[in-house]
PDB file of N, CA and C in Angstrom:
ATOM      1  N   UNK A   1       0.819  -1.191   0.000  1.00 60.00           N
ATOM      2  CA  UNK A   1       0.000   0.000   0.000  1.00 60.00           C
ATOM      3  C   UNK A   1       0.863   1.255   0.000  1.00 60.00           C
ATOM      4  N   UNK A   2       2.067   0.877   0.928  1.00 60.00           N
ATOM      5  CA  UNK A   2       2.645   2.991   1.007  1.00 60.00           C
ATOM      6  C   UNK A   2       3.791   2.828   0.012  1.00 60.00           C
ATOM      7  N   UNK A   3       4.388   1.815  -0.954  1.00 67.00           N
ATOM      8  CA  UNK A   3       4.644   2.265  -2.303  1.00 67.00           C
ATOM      9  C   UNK A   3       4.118   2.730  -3.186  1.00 67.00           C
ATOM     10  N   UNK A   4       2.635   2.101  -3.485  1.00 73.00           N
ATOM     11  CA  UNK A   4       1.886   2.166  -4.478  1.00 73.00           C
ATOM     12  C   UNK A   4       1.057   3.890  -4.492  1.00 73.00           C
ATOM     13  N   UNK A   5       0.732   4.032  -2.904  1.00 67.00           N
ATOM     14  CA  UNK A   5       0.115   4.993  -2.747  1.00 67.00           C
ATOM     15  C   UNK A   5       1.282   6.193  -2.665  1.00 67.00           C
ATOM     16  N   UNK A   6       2.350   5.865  -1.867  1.00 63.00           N
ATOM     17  CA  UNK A   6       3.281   7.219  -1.636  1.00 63.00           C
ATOM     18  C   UNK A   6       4.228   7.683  -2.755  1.00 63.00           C
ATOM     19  N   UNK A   7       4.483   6.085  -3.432  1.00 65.00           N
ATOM     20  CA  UNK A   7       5.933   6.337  -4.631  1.00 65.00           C
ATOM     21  C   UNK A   7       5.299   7.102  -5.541  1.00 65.00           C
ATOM     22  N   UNK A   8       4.652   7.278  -5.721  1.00 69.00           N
ATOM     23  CA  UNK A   8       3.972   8.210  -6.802  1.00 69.00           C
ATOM     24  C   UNK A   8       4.173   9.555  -6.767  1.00 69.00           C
ATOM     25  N   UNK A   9       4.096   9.923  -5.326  1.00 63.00           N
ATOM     26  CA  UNK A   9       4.113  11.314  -4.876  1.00 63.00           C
ATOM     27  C   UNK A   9       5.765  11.738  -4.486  1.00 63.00           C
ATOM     28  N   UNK A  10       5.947  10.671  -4.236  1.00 62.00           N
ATOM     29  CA  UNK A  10       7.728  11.086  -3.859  1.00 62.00           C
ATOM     30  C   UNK A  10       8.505  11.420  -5.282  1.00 62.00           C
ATOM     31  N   UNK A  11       8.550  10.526  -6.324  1.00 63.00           N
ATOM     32  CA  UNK A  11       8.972  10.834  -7.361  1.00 63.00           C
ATOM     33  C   UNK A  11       9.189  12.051  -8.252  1.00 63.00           C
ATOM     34  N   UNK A  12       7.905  12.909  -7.957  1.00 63.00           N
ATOM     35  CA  UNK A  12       7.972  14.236  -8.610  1.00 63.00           C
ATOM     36  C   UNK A  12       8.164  14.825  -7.458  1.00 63.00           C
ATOM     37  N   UNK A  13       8.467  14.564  -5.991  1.00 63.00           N
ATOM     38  CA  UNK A  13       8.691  15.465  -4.676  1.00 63.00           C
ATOM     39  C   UNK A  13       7.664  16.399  -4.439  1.00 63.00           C
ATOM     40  N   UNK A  14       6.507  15.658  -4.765  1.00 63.00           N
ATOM     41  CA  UNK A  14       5.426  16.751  -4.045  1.00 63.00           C
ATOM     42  C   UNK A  14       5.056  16.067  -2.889  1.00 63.00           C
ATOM     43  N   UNK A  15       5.362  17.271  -2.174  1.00 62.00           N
ATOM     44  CA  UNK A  15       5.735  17.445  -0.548  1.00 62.00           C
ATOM     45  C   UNK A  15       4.928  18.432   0.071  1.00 62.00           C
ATOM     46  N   UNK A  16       4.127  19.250  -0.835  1.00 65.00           N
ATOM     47  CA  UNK A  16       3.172  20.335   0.173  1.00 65.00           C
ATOM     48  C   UNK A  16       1.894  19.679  -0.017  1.00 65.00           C
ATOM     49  N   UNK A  17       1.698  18.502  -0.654  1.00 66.00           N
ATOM     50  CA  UNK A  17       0.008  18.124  -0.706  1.00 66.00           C
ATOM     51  C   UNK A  17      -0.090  16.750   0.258  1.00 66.00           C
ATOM     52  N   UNK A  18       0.033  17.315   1.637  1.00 61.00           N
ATOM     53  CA  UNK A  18       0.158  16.053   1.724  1.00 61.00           C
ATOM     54  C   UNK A  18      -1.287  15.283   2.503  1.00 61.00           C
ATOM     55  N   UNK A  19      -0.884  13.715   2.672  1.00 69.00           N
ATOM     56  CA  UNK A  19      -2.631  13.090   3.126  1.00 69.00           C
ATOM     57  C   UNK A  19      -2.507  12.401   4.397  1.00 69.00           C
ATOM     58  N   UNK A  20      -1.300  12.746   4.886  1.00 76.00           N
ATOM     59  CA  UNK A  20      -0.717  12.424   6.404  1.00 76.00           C
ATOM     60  C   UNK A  20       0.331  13.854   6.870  1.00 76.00           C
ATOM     61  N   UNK A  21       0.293  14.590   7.504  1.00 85.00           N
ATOM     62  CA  UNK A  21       0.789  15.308   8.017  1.00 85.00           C
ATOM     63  C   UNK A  21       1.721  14.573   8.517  1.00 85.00           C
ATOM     64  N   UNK A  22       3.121  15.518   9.035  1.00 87.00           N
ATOM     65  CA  UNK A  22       4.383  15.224  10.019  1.00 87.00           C
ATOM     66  C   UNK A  22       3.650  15.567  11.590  1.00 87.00           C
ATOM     67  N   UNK A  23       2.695  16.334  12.093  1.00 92.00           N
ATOM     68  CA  UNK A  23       2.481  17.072  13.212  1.00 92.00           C
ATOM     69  C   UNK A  23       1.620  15.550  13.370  1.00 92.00           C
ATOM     70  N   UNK A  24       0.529  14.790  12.223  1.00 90.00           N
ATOM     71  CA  UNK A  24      -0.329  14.280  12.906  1.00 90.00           C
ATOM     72  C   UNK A  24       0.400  12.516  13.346  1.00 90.00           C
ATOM     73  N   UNK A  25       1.336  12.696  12.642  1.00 89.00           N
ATOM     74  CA  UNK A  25       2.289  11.056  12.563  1.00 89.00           C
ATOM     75  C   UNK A  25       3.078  11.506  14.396  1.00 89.00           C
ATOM     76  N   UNK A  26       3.478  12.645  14.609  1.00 92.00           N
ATOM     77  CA  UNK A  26       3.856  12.604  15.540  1.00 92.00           C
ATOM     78  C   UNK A  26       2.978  12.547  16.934  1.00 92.00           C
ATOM     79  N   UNK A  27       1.705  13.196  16.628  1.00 94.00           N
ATOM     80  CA  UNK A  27       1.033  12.692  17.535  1.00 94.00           C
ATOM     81  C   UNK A  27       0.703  11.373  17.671  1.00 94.00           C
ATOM     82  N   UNK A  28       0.479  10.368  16.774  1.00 92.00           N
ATOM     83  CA  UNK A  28       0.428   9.327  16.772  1.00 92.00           C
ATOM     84  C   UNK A  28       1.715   8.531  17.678  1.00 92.00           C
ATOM     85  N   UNK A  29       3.310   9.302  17.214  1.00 92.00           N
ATOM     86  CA  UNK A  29       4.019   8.538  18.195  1.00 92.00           C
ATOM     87  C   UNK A  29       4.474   8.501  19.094  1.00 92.00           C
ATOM     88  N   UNK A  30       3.433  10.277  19.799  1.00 93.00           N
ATOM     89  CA  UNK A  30       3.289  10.097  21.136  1.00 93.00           C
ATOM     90  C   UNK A  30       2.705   9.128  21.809  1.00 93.00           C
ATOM     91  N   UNK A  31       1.171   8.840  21.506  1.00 94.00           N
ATOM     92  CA  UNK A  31       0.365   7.657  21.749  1.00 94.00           C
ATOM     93  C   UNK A  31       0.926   6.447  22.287  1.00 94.00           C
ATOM     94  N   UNK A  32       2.004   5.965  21.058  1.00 92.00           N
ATOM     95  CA  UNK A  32       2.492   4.614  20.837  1.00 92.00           C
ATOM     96  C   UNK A  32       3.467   4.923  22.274  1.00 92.00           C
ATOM     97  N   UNK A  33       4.007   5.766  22.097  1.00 90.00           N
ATOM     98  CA  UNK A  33       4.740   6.201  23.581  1.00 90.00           C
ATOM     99  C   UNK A  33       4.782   5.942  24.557  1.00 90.00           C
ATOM    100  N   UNK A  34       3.299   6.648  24.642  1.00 92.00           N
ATOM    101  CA  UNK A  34       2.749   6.682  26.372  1.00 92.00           C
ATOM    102  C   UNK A  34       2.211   5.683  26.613  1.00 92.00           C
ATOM    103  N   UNK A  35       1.517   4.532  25.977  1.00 93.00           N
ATOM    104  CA  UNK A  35       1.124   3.329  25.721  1.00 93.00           C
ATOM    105  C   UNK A  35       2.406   2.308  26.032  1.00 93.00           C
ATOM    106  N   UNK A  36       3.326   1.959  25.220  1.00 93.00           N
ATOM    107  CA  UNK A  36       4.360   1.484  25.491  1.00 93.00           C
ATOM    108  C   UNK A  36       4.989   1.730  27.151  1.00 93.00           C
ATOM    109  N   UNK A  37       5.141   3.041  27.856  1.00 92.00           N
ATOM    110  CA  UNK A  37       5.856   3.284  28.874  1.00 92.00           C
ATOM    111  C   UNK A  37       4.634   2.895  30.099  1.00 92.00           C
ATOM    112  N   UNK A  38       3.327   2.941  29.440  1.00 95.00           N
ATOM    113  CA  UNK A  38       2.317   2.367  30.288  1.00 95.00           C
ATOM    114  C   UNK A  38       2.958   0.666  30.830  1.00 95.00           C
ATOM    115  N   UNK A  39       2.944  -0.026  29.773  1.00 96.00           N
ATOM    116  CA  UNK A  39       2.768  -1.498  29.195  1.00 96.00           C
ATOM    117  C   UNK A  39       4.395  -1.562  29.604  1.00 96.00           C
ATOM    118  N   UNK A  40       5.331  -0.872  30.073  1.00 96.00           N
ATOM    119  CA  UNK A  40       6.646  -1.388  30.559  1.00 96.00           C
ATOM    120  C   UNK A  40       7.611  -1.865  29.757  1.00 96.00           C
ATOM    121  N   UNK A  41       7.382  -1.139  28.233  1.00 93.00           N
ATOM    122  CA  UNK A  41       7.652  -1.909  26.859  1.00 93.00           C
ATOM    123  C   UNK A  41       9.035  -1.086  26.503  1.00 93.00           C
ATOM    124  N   UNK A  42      10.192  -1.560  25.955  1.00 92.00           N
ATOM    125  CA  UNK A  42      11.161  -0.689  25.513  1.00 92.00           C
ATOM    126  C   UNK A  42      10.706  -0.351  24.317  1.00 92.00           C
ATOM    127  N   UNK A  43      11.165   0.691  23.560  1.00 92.00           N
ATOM    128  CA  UNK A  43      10.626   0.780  22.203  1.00 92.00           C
ATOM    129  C   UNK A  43      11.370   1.951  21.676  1.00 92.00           C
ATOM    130  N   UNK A  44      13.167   1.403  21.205  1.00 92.00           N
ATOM    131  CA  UNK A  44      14.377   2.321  21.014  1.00 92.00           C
ATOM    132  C   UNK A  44      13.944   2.658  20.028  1.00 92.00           C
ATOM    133  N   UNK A  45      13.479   2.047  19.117  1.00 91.00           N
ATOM    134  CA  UNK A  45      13.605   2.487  17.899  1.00 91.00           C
ATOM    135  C   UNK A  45      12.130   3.964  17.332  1.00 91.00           C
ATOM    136  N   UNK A  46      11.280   3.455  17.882  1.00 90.00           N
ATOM    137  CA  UNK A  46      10.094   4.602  17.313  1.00 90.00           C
ATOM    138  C   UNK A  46      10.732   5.294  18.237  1.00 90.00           C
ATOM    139  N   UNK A  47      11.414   5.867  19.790  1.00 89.00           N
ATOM    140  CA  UNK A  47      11.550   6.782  20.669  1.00 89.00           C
ATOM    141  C   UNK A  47      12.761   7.412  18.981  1.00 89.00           C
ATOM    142  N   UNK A  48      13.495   6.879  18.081  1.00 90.00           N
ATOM    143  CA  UNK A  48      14.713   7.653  17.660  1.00 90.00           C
ATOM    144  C   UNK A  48      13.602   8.122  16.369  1.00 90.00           C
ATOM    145  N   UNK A  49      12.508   7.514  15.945  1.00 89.00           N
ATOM    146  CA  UNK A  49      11.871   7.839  15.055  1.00 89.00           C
ATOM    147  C   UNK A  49      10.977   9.139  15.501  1.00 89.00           C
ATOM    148  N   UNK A  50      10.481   8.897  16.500  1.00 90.00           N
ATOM    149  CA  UNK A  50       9.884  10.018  17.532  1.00 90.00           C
ATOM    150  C   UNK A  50      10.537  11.399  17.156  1.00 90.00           C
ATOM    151  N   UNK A  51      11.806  11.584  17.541  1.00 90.00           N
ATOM    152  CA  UNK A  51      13.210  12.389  17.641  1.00 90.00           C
ATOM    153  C   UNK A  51      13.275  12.693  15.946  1.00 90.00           C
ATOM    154  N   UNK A  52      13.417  12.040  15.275  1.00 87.00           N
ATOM    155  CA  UNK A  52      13.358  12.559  13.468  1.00 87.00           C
ATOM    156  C   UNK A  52      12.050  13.464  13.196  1.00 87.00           C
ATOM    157  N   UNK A  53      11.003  13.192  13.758  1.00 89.00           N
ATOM    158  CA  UNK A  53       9.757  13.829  13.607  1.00 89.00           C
ATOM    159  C   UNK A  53       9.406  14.976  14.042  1.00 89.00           C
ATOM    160  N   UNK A  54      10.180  15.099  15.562  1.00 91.00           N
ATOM    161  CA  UNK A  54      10.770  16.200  16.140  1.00 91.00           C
ATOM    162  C   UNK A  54      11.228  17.151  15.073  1.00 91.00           C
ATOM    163  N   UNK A  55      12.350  17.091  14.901  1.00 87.00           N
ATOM    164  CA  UNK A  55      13.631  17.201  14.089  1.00 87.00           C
ATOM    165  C   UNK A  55      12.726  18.589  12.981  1.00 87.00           C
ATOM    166  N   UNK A  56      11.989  17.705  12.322  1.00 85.00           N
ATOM    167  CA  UNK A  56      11.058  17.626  11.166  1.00 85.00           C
ATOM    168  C   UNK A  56      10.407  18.801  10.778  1.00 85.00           C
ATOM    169  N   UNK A  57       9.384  18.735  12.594  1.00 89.00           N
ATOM    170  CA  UNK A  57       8.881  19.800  12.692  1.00 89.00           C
ATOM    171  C   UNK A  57       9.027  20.964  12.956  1.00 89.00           C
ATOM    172  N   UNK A  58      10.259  21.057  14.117  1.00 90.00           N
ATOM    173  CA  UNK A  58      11.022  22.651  14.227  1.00 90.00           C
ATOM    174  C   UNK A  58      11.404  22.992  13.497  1.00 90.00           C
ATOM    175  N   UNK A  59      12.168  22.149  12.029  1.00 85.00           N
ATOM    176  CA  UNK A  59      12.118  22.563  10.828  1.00 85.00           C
ATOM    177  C   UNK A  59      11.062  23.522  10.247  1.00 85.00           C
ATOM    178  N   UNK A  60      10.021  24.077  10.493  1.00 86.00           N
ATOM    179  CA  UNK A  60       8.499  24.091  10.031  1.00 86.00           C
ATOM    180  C   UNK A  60       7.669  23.366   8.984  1.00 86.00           C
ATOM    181  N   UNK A  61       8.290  22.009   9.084  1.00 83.00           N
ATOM    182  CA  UNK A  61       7.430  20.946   7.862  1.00 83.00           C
ATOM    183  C   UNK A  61       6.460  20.139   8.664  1.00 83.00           C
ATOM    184  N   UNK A  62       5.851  21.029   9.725  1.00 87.00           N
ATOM    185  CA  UNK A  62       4.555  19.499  10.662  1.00 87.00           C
ATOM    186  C   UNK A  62       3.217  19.857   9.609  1.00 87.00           C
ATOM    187  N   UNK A  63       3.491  20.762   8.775  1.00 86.00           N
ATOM    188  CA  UNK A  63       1.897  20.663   7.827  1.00 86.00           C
ATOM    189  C   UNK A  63       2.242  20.039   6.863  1.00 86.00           C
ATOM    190  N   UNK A  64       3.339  19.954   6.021  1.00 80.00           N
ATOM    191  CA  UNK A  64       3.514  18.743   5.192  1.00 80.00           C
ATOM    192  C   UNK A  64       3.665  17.130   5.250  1.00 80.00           C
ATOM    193  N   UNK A  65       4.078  16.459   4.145  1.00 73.00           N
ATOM    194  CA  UNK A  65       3.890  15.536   4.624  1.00 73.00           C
ATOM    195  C   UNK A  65       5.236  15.095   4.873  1.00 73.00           C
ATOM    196  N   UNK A  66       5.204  13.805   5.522  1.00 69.00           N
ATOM    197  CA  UNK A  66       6.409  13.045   6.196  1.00 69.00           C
ATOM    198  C   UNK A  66       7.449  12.442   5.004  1.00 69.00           C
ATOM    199  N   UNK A  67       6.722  12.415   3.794  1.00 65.00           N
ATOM    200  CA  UNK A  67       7.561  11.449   3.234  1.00 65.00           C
ATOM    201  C   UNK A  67       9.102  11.877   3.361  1.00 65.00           C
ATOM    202  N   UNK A  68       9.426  13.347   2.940  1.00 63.00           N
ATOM    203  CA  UNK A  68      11.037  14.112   2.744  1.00 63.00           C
ATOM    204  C   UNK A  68      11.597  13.743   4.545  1.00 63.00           C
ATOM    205  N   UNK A  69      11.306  13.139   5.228  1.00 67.00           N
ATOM    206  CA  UNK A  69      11.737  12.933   6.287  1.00 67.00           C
ATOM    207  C   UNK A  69      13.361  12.457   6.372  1.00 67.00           C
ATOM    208  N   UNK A  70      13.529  11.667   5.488  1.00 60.00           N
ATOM    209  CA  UNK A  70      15.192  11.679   5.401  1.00 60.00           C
ATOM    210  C   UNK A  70      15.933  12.067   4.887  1.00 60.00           C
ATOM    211  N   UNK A  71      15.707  13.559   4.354  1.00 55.00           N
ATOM    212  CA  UNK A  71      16.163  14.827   4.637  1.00 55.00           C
ATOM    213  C   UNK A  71      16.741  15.748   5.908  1.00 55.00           C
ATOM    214  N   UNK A  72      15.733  15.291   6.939  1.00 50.00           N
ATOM    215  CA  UNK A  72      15.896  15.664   8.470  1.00 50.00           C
ATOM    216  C   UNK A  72      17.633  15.846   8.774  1.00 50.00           C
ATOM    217  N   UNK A  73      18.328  14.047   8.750  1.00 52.00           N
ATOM    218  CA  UNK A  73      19.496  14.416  10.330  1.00 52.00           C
ATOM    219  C   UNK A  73      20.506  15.500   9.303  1.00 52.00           C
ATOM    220  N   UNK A  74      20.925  15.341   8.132  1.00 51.00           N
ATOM    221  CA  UNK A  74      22.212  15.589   7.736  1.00 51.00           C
ATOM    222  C   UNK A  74      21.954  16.812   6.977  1.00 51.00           C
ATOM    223  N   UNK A  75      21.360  17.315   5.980  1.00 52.00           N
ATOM    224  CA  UNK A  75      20.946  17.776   4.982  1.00 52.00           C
ATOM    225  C   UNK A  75      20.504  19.094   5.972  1.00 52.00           C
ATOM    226  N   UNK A  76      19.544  19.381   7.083  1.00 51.00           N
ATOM    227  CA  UNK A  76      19.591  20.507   7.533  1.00 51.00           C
ATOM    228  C   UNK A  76      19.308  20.579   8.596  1.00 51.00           C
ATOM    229  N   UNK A  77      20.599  21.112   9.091  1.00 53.00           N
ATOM    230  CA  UNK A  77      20.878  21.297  10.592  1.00 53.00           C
ATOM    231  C   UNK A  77      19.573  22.184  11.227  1.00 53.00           C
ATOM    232  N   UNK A  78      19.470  21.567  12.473  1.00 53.00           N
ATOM    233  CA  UNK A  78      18.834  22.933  13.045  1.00 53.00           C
ATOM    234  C   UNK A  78      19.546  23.905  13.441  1.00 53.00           C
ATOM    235  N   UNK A  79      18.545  25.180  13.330  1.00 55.00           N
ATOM    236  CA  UNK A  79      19.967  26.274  13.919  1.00 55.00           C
ATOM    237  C   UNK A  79      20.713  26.630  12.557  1.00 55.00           C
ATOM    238  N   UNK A  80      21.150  25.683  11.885  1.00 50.00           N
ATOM    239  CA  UNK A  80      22.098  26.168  10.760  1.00 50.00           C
ATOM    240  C   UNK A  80      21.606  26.273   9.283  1.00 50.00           C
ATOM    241  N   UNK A  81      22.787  26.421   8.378  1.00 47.00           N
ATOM    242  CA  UNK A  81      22.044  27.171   7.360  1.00 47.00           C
ATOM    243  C   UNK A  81      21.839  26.099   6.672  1.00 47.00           C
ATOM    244  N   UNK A  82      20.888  26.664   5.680  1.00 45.00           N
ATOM    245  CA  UNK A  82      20.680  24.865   4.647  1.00 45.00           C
ATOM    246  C   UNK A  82      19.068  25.139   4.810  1.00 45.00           C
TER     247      UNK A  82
END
């Protein structure tokens, strides 16, 4: 489903229409979060995915969509230029 549906849109990099927000994926992995730390669950990996989404949004991209997300660590610093 998220090739068929997303590769389409990544290809030409349209990135302002998007049908999942970055702000609403991150609320979502708050959820999974607080759920998990409920349930006594480790969960390294969405907590570093969590942190990219972060990243993402102080960028000001939480109204677009997520796909350009690995763009985030290297490509532009926070704080810096780029």
């Amino acid at each position: 489903w998220q090739l068929q549906n997303e590769a389409p849109r990544t290809a030409p990099r349209d990135f302002d229409t998007p049908r999942g927000t970055a702000n609403t994926i991150l609320k979502d992995l708050n959820i999974i979060h607080a759920f998990a730390q409920e349930a006594g669950t480790a969960m390294p990996v969405t907590a570093l995915v969590n942190e990219l989404y972060r990243l993402h949004i102080a960028r000001g991209h939480g109204g677009r969509a997520s796909t350009p997300l690995y763009h985030t660590p290297a490509h532009h610093p926070v704080g810096g230029a780029g």
